[in-house]
């Protein structure tokens, strides 16, 4: 009962509309205060508890989206992070279908985020799982793109529709020519492969304006919420 979710909006560049939200897991401990996900997620992955925790996150996020839509808010995409352990679980596609049915939501409203590193641990296995999820109608994105070791040969085979540009490249995008070059290259490559791009960690109007000029599709960060 100490976990809760926060939702960070994902903003469309063209109309500055909220097109989706990312569900972020938070732990407010009664004695320790706020415990960072960087501390408790790896522990949960090691001891196996990430599976029930991940199911709770997914169910809670989808119920929240259903409640927002029932209250009259426009439909949007709910993005939920998958750990590598969850992604390797053979029953993942069945779980996603069941939770979507429980929330009475079409699969197009769910986006699963998988880190670049997790996808590259076993690329053939990742491709097989992505294909199964794609067959269920669930969309996937590659999170923290640019800091892992993606093979472009595998990237083109992944059933994903979006690359999330890691915030380490966005942070100094206005002042660092190398970061600017990397971000522009990711955007251009994604567009050539038919992927959308979303930049994480956007905190200033200058960052937003640069990304808009160079064709990034969506942004999220403290500039907006």
Short mmCIF file of C-alpha atoms in Angstrom, two decimals:
data_model
loop_
_atom_site.label_atom_id
_atom_site.label_comp_id
_atom_site.label_asym_id
_atom_site.label_seq_id
_atom_site.Cartn_x
_atom_site.Cartn_y
_atom_site.Cartn_z
CA UNK A 1 0.00 0.00 0.00
CA UNK A 2 3.02 2.32 -0.12
CA UNK A 3 3.35 2.39 -3.90
CA UNK A 4 1.61 5.00 -6.02
CA UNK A 5 1.77 6.16 -9.61
CA UNK A 6 2.52 9.59 -11.02
CA UNK A 7 1.74 10.46 -14.63
CA UNK A 8 3.99 12.63 -16.80
CA UNK A 9 2.27 14.01 -19.90
CA UNK A 10 3.68 13.51 -23.37
CA UNK A 11 3.07 16.60 -25.50
CA UNK A 12 2.58 16.72 -29.25
CA UNK A 13 4.86 19.18 -31.01
CA UNK A 14 2.33 20.27 -33.61
CA UNK A 15 -0.57 21.35 -31.43
CA UNK A 16 1.01 21.14 -27.98
CA UNK A 17 -1.66 18.61 -27.06
CA UNK A 18 -1.39 15.92 -24.40
CA UNK A 19 -1.25 12.79 -26.54
CA UNK A 20 -0.26 10.39 -23.78
CA UNK A 21 1.15 9.97 -20.31
CA UNK A 22 3.94 7.86 -18.86
CA UNK A 23 3.11 6.04 -15.64
CA UNK A 24 5.94 6.43 -13.11
CA UNK A 25 6.13 4.16 -10.06
CA UNK A 26 6.89 5.87 -6.75
CA UNK A 27 7.46 4.42 -3.26
CA UNK A 28 6.63 6.59 -0.25
CA UNK A 29 7.99 4.67 2.74
CA UNK A 30 6.56 5.62 6.17
CA UNK A 31 10.03 5.77 7.76
CA UNK A 32 12.50 6.19 4.89
CA UNK A 33 10.46 8.72 2.94
CA UNK A 34 10.58 8.66 -0.85
CA UNK A 35 12.65 5.70 -2.08
CA UNK A 36 14.13 6.12 -5.54
CA UNK A 37 13.09 3.63 -8.26
CA UNK A 38 16.81 3.36 -9.06
CA UNK A 39 17.15 1.68 -5.64
CA UNK A 40 14.10 -0.54 -5.40
CA UNK A 41 13.51 -1.63 -9.01
CA UNK A 42 16.84 -3.53 -9.34
CA UNK A 43 16.16 -5.20 -5.99
CA UNK A 44 12.66 -6.21 -7.10
CA UNK A 45 14.13 -7.62 -10.32
CA UNK A 46 16.65 -9.71 -8.38
CA UNK A 47 14.16 -11.18 -5.92
CA UNK A 48 11.38 -11.78 -8.45
CA UNK A 49 8.89 -9.31 -6.98
CA UNK A 50 9.00 -7.18 -10.10
CA UNK A 51 6.44 -9.53 -11.67
CA UNK A 52 3.59 -8.83 -9.18
CA UNK A 53 4.68 -5.19 -8.84
CA UNK A 54 4.65 -4.78 -12.62
CA UNK A 55 1.18 -6.32 -12.85
CA UNK A 56 -0.08 -3.91 -10.19
CA UNK A 57 1.41 -0.96 -12.06
CA UNK A 58 -0.16 -2.04 -15.34
CA UNK A 59 -3.58 -2.69 -13.82
CA UNK A 60 -3.57 0.61 -11.88
CA UNK A 61 -2.44 2.66 -14.88
CA UNK A 62 -5.07 1.18 -17.19
CA UNK A 63 -7.81 1.68 -14.60
CA UNK A 64 -6.76 5.32 -14.28
CA UNK A 65 -6.92 5.80 -18.04
CA UNK A 66 -10.37 4.23 -18.12
CA UNK A 67 -11.49 6.57 -15.32
CA UNK A 68 -10.15 9.63 -17.18
CA UNK A 69 -11.93 8.61 -20.37
CA UNK A 70 -15.16 7.92 -18.48
CA UNK A 71 -14.87 11.41 -16.98
CA UNK A 72 -14.82 12.91 -20.49
CA UNK A 73 -11.12 13.47 -21.12
CA UNK A 74 -10.00 12.82 -24.71
CA UNK A 75 -8.48 9.37 -25.35
CA UNK A 76 -4.72 9.20 -24.89
CA UNK A 77 -1.97 6.61 -24.76
CA UNK A 78 -0.86 5.14 -21.43
CA UNK A 79 2.87 4.35 -21.53
CA UNK A 80 4.16 1.87 -18.96
CA UNK A 81 7.77 0.78 -18.46
CA UNK A 82 8.63 -2.90 -18.72
CA UNK A 83 11.57 -4.35 -16.84
CA UNK A 84 13.78 -6.88 -18.57
CA UNK A 85 12.41 -9.58 -16.24
CA UNK A 86 8.82 -8.78 -17.18
CA UNK A 87 9.70 -8.70 -20.86
CA UNK A 88 11.17 -12.20 -20.71
CA UNK A 89 8.10 -13.66 -18.99
CA UNK A 90 6.39 -16.05 -21.45
CA UNK A 91 2.88 -15.07 -20.33
CA UNK A 92 3.35 -11.34 -20.96
CA UNK A 93 1.09 -11.12 -24.06
CA UNK A 94 -1.72 -12.98 -22.28
CA UNK A 95 -1.36 -10.73 -19.22
CA UNK A 96 -1.57 -7.59 -21.36
CA UNK A 97 -4.70 -8.85 -23.11
CA UNK A 98 -6.36 -9.74 -19.81
CA UNK A 99 -5.59 -6.40 -18.16
CA UNK A 100 -6.85 -4.47 -21.21
CA UNK A 101 -10.06 -6.50 -21.14
CA UNK A 102 -10.49 -5.79 -17.41
CA UNK A 103 -10.17 -2.05 -18.05
CA UNK A 104 -12.35 -2.26 -21.18
CA UNK A 105 -9.67 -0.56 -23.26
CA UNK A 106 -8.54 -1.22 -26.81
CA UNK A 107 -4.85 -2.24 -27.09
CA UNK A 108 -4.06 0.90 -29.09
CA UNK A 109 -4.24 2.90 -25.85
CA UNK A 110 -1.34 0.97 -24.26
CA UNK A 111 2.33 1.54 -25.00
CA UNK A 112 4.99 -0.62 -23.40
CA UNK A 113 8.40 0.99 -22.95
CA UNK A 114 11.47 -1.24 -23.02
CA UNK A 115 14.97 0.09 -22.50
CA UNK A 116 17.45 -0.24 -25.32
CA UNK A 117 19.73 -2.34 -23.11
CA UNK A 118 16.98 -4.81 -22.21
CA UNK A 119 16.02 -5.26 -25.85
CA UNK A 120 19.62 -6.08 -26.80
CA UNK A 121 20.27 -8.76 -24.16
CA UNK A 122 18.86 -11.42 -26.48
CA UNK A 123 17.74 -9.76 -29.73
CA UNK A 124 16.14 -12.84 -31.37
CA UNK A 125 14.11 -13.48 -28.22
CA UNK A 126 13.19 -9.79 -28.06
CA UNK A 127 12.01 -9.83 -31.67
CA UNK A 128 9.83 -12.89 -31.01
CA UNK A 129 8.20 -11.28 -27.95
CA UNK A 130 7.69 -7.95 -29.73
CA UNK A 131 6.01 -9.77 -32.59
CA UNK A 132 3.62 -11.48 -30.16
CA UNK A 133 2.74 -8.19 -28.48
CA UNK A 134 2.33 -6.54 -31.87
CA UNK A 135 -0.07 -9.32 -32.86
CA UNK A 136 -2.13 -8.46 -29.75
CA UNK A 137 -2.31 -4.84 -30.92
CA UNK A 138 -0.02 -3.51 -28.17
CA UNK A 139 2.51 -0.89 -29.30
CA UNK A 140 6.08 -0.73 -28.03
CA UNK A 141 8.72 1.97 -27.77
CA UNK A 142 12.46 1.83 -27.09
CA UNK A 143 13.22 3.84 -23.95
CA UNK A 144 16.50 5.67 -23.17
CA UNK A 145 17.54 5.37 -26.79
CA UNK A 146 21.12 6.35 -27.51
CA UNK A 147 22.82 5.18 -24.32
CA UNK A 148 22.72 1.43 -25.04
CA UNK A 149 24.32 -0.64 -27.74
CA UNK A 150 21.64 -1.12 -30.36
CA UNK A 151 22.53 -2.91 -33.54
CA UNK A 152 20.88 -1.09 -36.39
CA UNK A 153 20.39 -4.46 -38.04
CA UNK A 154 18.21 -5.56 -35.12
CA UNK A 155 16.55 -2.20 -34.64
CA UNK A 156 14.92 -2.40 -38.05
CA UNK A 157 13.50 -5.82 -37.09
CA UNK A 158 12.00 -4.70 -33.78
CA UNK A 159 8.21 -4.27 -33.81
CA UNK A 160 8.33 -0.81 -32.25
CA UNK A 161 6.83 2.48 -33.35
CA UNK A 162 8.67 5.03 -31.23
CA UNK A 163 12.18 5.86 -30.01
CA UNK A 164 12.54 7.82 -26.78
CA UNK A 165 15.61 10.07 -26.90
CA UNK A 166 17.43 9.82 -23.57
CA UNK A 167 17.49 12.94 -21.44
CA UNK A 168 21.30 12.86 -21.19
CA UNK A 169 21.38 14.13 -24.79
CA UNK A 170 18.55 16.62 -24.27
CA UNK A 171 20.01 18.27 -21.16
CA UNK A 172 22.74 20.25 -22.96
CA UNK A 173 21.20 20.28 -26.41
CA UNK A 174 21.27 24.09 -26.60
CA UNK A 175 24.97 24.44 -25.77
CA UNK A 176 26.66 21.16 -26.75
CA UNK A 177 27.16 20.65 -30.50
CA UNK A 178 27.80 16.93 -30.03
CA UNK A 179 24.47 16.42 -28.25
CA UNK A 180 22.73 18.44 -30.96
CA UNK A 181 24.28 16.25 -33.66
CA UNK A 182 23.31 13.03 -31.88
CA UNK A 183 19.70 14.12 -31.34
CA UNK A 184 19.32 15.26 -34.94
CA UNK A 185 20.77 11.95 -36.15
CA UNK A 186 18.34 9.94 -34.00
CA UNK A 187 15.37 11.96 -35.25
CA UNK A 188 16.40 11.57 -38.89
CA UNK A 189 17.09 7.85 -38.53
CA UNK A 190 13.78 7.25 -36.75
CA UNK A 191 11.89 9.10 -39.46
CA UNK A 192 13.62 7.04 -42.15
CA UNK A 193 12.62 3.81 -40.36
CA UNK A 194 9.05 5.00 -39.88
CA UNK A 195 9.38 5.52 -36.11
CA UNK A 196 8.13 8.45 -34.06
CA UNK A 197 10.44 10.21 -31.61
CA UNK A 198 9.81 11.58 -28.14
CA UNK A 199 12.44 13.51 -26.20
CA UNK A 200 12.69 12.95 -22.45
CA UNK A 201 13.77 15.45 -19.82
CA UNK A 202 12.70 18.63 -21.62
CA UNK A 203 12.99 21.39 -19.03
CA UNK A 204 13.41 24.64 -20.98
CA UNK A 205 11.65 26.42 -23.82
CA UNK A 206 14.97 26.55 -25.72
CA UNK A 207 15.21 22.76 -25.65
CA UNK A 208 11.60 22.45 -26.80
CA UNK A 209 12.11 24.91 -29.65
CA UNK A 210 15.25 23.14 -30.89
CA UNK A 211 13.45 19.78 -30.91
CA UNK A 212 10.48 21.29 -32.73
CA UNK A 213 12.71 22.81 -35.42
CA UNK A 214 14.37 19.47 -36.07
CA UNK A 215 11.22 17.38 -36.34
CA UNK A 216 10.87 15.61 -32.99
CA UNK A 217 7.27 14.38 -32.66
CA UNK A 218 6.65 14.56 -28.90
CA UNK A 219 8.30 15.83 -25.73
CA UNK A 220 7.98 15.20 -22.02
CA UNK A 221 9.64 16.73 -18.98
CA UNK A 222 9.42 19.27 -16.20
CA UNK A 223 8.82 22.13 -18.62
CA UNK A 224 5.27 20.83 -18.88
CA UNK A 225 4.76 18.87 -15.65
#
